[in-house]
Short mmCIF file of C-alpha atoms in Angstrom, two decimals:
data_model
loop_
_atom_site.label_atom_id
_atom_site.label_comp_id
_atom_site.label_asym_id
_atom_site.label_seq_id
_atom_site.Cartn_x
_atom_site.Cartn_y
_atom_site.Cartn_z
CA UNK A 1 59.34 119.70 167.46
CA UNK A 2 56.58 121.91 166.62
CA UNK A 3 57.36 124.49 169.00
CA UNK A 4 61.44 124.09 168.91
CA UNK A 5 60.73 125.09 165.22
CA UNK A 6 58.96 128.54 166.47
CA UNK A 7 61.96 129.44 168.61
CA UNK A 8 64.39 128.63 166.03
CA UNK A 9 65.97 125.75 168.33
CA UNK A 10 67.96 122.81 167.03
CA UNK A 11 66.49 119.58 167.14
CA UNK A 12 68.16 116.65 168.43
CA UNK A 13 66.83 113.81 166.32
CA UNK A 14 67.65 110.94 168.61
CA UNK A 15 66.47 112.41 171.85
CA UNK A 16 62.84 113.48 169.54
CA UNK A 17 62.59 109.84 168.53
CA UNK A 18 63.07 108.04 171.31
CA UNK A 19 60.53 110.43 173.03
CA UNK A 20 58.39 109.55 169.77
CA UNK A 21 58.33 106.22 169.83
CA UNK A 22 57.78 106.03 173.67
CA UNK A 23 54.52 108.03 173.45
CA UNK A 24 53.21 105.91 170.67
CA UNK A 25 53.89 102.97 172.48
CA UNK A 26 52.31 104.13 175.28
CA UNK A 27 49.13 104.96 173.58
CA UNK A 28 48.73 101.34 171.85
CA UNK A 29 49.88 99.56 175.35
CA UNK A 30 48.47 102.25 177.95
CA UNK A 31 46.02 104.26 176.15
CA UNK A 32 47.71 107.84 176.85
CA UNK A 33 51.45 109.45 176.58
CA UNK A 34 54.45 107.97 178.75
CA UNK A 35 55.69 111.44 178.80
CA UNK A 36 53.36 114.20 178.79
CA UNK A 37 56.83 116.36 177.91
CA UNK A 38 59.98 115.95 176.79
CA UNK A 39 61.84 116.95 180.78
CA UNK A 40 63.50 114.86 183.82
CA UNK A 41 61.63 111.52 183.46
CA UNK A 42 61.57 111.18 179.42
CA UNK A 43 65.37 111.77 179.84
CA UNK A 44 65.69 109.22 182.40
CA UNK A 45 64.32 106.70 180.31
CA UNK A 46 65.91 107.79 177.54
CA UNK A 47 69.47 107.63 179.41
CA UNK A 48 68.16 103.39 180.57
CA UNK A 49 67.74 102.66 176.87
CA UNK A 50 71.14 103.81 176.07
CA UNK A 51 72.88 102.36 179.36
CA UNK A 52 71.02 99.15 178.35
CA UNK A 53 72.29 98.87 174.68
CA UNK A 54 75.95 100.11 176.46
CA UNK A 55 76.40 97.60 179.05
CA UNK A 56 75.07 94.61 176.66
CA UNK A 57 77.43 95.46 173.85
CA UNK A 58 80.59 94.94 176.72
CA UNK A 59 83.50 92.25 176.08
CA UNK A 60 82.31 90.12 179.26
CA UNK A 61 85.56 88.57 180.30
CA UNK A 62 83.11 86.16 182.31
CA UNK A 63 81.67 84.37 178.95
CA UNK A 64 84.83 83.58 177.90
CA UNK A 65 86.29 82.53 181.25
CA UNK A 66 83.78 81.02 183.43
CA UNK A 67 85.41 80.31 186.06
CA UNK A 68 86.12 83.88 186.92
CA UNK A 69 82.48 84.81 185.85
CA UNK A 70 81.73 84.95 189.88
CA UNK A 71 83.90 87.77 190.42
CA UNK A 72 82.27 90.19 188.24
CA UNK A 73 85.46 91.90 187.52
CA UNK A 74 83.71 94.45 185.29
CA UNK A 75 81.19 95.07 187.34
CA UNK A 76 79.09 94.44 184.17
CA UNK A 77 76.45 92.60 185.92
CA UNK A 78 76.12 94.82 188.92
CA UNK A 79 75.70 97.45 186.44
CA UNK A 80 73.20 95.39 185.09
CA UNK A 81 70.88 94.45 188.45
CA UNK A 82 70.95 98.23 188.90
CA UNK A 83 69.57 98.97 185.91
CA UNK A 84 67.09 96.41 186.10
CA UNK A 85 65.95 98.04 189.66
CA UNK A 86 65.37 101.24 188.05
CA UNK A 87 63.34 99.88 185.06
CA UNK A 88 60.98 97.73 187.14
CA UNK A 89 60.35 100.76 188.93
CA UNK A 90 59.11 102.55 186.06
CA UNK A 91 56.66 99.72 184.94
CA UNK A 92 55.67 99.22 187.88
CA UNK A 93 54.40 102.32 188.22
CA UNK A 94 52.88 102.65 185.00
CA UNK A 95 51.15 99.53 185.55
CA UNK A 96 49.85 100.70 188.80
CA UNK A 97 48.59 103.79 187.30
CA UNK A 98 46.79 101.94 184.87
CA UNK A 99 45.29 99.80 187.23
CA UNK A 100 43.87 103.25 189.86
CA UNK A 101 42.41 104.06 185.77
CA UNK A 102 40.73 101.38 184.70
CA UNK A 103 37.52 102.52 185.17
CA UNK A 104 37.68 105.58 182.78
CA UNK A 105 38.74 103.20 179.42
CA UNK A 106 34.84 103.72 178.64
CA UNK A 107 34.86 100.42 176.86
CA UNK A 108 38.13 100.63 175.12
CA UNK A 109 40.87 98.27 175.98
CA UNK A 110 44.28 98.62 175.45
CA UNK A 111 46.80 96.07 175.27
CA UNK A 112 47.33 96.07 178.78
CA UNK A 113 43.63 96.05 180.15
CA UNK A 114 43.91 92.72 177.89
CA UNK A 115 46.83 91.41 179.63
CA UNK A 116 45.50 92.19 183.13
CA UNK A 117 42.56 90.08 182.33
CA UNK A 118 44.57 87.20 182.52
CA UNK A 119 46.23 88.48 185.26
CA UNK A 120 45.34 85.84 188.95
CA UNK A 121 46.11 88.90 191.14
CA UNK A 122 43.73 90.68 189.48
CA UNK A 123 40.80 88.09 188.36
CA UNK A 124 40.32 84.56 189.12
CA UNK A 125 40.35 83.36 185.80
CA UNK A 126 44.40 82.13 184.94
CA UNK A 127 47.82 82.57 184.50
CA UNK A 128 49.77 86.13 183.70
CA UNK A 129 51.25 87.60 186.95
CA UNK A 130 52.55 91.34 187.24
CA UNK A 131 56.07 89.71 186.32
CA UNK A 132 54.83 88.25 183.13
CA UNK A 133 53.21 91.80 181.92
CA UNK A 134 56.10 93.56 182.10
CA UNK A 135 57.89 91.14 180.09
CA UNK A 136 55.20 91.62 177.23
CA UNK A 137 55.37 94.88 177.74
CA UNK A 138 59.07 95.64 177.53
CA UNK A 139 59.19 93.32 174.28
CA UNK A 140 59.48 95.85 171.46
CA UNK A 141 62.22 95.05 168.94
CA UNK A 142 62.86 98.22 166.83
CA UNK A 143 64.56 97.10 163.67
CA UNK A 144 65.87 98.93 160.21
CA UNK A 145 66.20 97.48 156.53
CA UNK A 146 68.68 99.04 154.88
CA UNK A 147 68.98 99.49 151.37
CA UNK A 148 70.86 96.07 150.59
CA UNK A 149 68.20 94.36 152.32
CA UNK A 150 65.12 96.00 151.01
CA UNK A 151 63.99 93.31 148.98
CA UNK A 152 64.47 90.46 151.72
CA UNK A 153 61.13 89.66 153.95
CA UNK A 154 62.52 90.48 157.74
CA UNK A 155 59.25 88.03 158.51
CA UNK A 156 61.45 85.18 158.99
CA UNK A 157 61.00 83.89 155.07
CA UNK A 158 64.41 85.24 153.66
CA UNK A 159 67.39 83.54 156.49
CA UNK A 160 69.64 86.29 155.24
CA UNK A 161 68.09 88.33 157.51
CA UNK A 162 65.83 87.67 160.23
CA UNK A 163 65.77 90.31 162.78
CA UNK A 164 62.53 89.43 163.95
CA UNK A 165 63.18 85.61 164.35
CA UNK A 166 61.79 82.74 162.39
CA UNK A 167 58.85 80.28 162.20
CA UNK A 168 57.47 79.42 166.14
CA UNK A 169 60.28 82.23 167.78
CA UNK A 170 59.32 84.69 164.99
CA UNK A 171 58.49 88.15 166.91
CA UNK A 172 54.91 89.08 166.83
CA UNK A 173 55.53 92.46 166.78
CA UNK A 174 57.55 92.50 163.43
CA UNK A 175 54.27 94.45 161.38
CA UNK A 176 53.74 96.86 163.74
CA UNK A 177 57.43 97.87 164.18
CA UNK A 178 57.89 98.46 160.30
CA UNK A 179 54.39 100.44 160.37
CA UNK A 180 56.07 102.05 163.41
CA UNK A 181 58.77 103.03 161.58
CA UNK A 182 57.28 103.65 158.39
CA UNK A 183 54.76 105.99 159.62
CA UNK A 184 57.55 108.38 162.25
CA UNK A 185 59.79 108.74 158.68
CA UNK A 186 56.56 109.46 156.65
CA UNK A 187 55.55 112.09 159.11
CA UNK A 188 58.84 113.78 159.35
CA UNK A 189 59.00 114.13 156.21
CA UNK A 190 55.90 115.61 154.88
CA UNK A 191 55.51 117.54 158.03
CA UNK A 192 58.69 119.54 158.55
CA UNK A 193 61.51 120.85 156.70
CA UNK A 194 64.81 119.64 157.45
CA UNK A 195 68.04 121.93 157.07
CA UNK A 196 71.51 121.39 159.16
CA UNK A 197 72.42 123.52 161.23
CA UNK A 198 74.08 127.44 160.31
CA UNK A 199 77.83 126.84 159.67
CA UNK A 200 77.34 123.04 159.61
CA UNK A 201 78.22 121.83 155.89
CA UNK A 202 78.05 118.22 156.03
CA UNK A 203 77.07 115.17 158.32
CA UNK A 204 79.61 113.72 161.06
CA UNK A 205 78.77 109.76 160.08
CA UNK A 206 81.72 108.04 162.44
CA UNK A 207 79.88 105.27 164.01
CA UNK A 208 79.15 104.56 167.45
CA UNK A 209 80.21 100.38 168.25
CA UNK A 210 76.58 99.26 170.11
CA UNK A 211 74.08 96.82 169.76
CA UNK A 212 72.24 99.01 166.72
CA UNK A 213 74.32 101.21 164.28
CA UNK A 214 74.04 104.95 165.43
CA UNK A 215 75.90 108.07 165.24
CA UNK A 216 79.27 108.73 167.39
CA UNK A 217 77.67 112.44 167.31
CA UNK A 218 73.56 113.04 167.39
CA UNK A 219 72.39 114.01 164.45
CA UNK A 220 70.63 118.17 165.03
CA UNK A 221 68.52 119.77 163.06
CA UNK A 222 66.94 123.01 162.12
CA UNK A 223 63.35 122.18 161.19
CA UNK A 224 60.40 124.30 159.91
CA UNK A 225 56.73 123.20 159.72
CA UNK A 226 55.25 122.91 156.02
CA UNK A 227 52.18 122.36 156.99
CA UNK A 228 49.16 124.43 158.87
CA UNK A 229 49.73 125.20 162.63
CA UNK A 230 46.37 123.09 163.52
CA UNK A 231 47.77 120.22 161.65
CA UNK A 232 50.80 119.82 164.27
CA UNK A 233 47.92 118.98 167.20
CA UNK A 234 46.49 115.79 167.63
CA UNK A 235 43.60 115.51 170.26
CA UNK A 236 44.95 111.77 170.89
CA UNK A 237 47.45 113.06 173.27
#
């Protein structure tokens, strides 16, 4: 963002968050960046998330007639297996590369060092398998609260909402998601400001139908930093 605000580009919000979020995941679960930069395979992923939330949000004519469900008539869950193929791939080979790495965490685990501790093909001691970290790894529910609901705990105490599940199915990553989110809007914020772009007087806010609530049309911004230019590096990544 930093440097598309030197060269005056626009920023497309989604595509910056999802690139975001990503990296921070990947520092908490992997101890470095998924993406070094935003290019090819950060847009790769970025286009599975999307064709993930698409293809689950379909009218499966299959649900509703069963017997028919064999057929695939949508080709729903062909588009589905594919998918899954090219996601598996990815962890796979994250997990591999953290594996050829292990060596250099100098004493500092990560969530998946932990994992792989557990893991039979790795030690002797019990019961994850390679299968079993991926799950826990792709497990990251990204929820909002909007304003009618800011008063309701999403923890699973207030059933008018419970995005996160409830008592023993309750998600355990519902804290770190809000801090998630908490800290990317804080940052924004203070960091950068935020202007539409030239000839662009107001927001296009026609909804997209999915499995979150998004915009028909990506949101793009101008954005200028407000803070100093050293402030905008972080030796982390």
């Amino acid at each position: 963002m930093c440097e598309s605000s030197r060269k005056g580009k626009l920023v497309v919000v989604p595509e910056m968050l999802s690139y975001a979020t990503t990296n921070m995941m990947g520092q908490v679960l992997l101890s470095r960046c998924v993406f070094v930069t935003k290019g090819l395979e950060s847009n790769e992923f970025k286009d599975m998330v999307v064709e993930l939330m698409t293809i689950t949000r379909y009218f499966n004519i299959g649900d509703f007639i069963p017997s028919i469900a064999w057929m695939d008539l949508q080709g729903i869950e062909r588009g589905m297996k594919k998918l899954h193929k090219s996601l598996d791939v990815l962890i796979t080979k994250m997990i591999k590369e953290h594996m050829a790495s292990t060596h250099e965490c100098k004493g500092k685990l990560d969530f998946l060092d932990v994992v792989m501790t557990a893991n039979p093909e790795i030690s002797d001691s019990e019961k994850l398998t390679i299968t079993n970290i991926k799950a826990l790894l792709l497990f990251k529910p990204e929820r909002f609260l909007s304003e009618k609901y800011a008063k309701i705990d999403p923890r699973g105490n207030d059933f008018e909402l419970i995005p996160f599940g409830a008592g023993r199915r309750i998600c355990d990553g519902s804290r770190v998601g809000i801090v998630f989110g908490e800290y990317i809007l804080g940052t924004l914020v203070h960091s950068f400001d935020w202007k539409l772009p030239n000839g662009v007087d107001g927001l296009n806010m026609d909804e997209a139908f999915s499995l979150t609530l998004r915009m028909s049309v990506p949101l793009s911004a101008l954005v200028h930093p407000r803070l100093a230019p050293n402030a905008y590096v972080s030796s982390a990544f």
